[in-house]
Coordinates of C-alpha atoms in Angstrom, one line a residue:
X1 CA 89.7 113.2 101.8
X2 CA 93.2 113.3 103.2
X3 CA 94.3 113.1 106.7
X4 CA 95.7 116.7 108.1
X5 CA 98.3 117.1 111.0
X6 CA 96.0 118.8 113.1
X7 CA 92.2 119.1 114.5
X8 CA 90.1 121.5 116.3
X9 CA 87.5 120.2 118.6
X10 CA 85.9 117.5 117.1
X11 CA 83.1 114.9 118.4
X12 CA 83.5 111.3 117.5
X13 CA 81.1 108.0 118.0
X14 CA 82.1 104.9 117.1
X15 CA 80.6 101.6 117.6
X16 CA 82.1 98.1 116.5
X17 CA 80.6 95.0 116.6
X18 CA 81.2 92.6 114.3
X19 CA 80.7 88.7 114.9
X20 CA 84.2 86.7 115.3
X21 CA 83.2 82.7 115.2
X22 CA 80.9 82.1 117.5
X23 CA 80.1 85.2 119.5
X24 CA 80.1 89.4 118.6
X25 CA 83.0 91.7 119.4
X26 CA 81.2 95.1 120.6
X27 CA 82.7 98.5 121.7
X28 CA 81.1 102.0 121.8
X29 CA 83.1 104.8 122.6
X30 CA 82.2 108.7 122.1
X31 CA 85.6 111.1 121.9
X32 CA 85.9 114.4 122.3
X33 CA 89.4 116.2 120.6
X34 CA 90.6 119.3 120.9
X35 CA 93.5 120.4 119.1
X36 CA 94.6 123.2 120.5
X37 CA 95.2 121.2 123.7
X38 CA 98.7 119.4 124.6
X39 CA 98.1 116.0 124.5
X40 CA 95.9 114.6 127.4
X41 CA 94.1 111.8 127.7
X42 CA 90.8 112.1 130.3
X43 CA 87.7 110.1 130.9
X44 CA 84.0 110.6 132.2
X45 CA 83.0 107.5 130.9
X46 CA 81.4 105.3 133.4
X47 CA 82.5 101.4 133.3
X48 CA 80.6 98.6 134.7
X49 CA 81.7 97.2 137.7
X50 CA 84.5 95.1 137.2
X51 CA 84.9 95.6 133.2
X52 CA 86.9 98.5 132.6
X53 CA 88.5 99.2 129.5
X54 CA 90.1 102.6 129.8
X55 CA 93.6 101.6 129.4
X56 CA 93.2 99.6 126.4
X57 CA 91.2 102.6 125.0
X58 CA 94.1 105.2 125.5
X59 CA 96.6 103.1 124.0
X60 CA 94.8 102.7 121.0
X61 CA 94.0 106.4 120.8
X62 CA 97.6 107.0 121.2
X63 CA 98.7 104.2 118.6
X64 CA 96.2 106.0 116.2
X65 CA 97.4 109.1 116.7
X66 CA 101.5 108.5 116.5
X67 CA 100.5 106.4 113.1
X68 CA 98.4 109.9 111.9
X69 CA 100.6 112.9 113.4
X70 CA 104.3 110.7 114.1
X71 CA 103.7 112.4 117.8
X72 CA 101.5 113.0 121.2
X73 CA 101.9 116.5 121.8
X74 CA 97.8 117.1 120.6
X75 CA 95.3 116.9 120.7
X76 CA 93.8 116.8 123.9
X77 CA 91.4 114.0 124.6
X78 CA 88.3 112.9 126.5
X79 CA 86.5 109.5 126.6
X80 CA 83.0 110.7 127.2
X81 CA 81.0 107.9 127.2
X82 CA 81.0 103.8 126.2
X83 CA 78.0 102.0 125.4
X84 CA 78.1 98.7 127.1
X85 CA 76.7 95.6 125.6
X86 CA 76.2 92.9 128.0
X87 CA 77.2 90.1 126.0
X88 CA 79.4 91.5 123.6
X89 CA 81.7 94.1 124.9
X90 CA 85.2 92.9 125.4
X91 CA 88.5 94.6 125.2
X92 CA 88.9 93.9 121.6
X93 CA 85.9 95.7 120.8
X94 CA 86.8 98.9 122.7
X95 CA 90.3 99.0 120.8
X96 CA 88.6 98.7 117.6
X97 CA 86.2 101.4 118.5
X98 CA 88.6 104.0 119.7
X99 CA 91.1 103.3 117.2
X100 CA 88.4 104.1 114.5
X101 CA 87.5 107.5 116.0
X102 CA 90.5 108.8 115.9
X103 CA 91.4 108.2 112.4
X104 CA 87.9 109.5 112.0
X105 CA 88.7 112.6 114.0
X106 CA 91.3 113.6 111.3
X107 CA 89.2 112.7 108.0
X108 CA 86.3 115.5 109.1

């Protein structure tokens, strides 16, 4: 299946985790697109105190998306929800996870 240009609303979970030497990386994120939306990134996720990722997960969203569309004007975007491993979730992990749902967002 081949990558379009553009989406309509789409739902995408992703989880990583994947063990690195001696520990796991781990990131879940759940994105919501909509592609008749100017680009926007928003969140509702909630973070655990003093671990918050959100930054890291928008710029890989938007590195994903320049490398699929070559621009940011859509679609919009939402961070919906993480899931949060205790151990394992880093920043790496979250990346990983967003940049994986958006390439995914354009392959359904």
């Amino acid at each position: 299946m081949t990558r379009t240009e553009s989406i309509a609303e789409v739902e995408i979970s992703f989880e990583f985790s994947r063990h690195f030497g001696p520990r796991f990386i781990h990131g879940a994120v759940t994105l919501q697109f909509e592609g008749s939306k100017q680009y926007e990134f928003k969140s509702t996720a909630s973070w655990p105190s003093g671990d918050n990722y959100e930054e890291a997960v928008r710029l890989a969203i938007e590195g994903a998306l320049q490398e699929i569309q070559g621009h940011l004007r859509s679609p919009g975007v939402l961070l919906k929800k993480i899931e949060w491993n205790e151990i394992s979730s880093c920043q790496a992990g979250f990346e990983r996870a967003a940049r994986a749902a958006t390439l995914a967002a354009f392959d359904v």
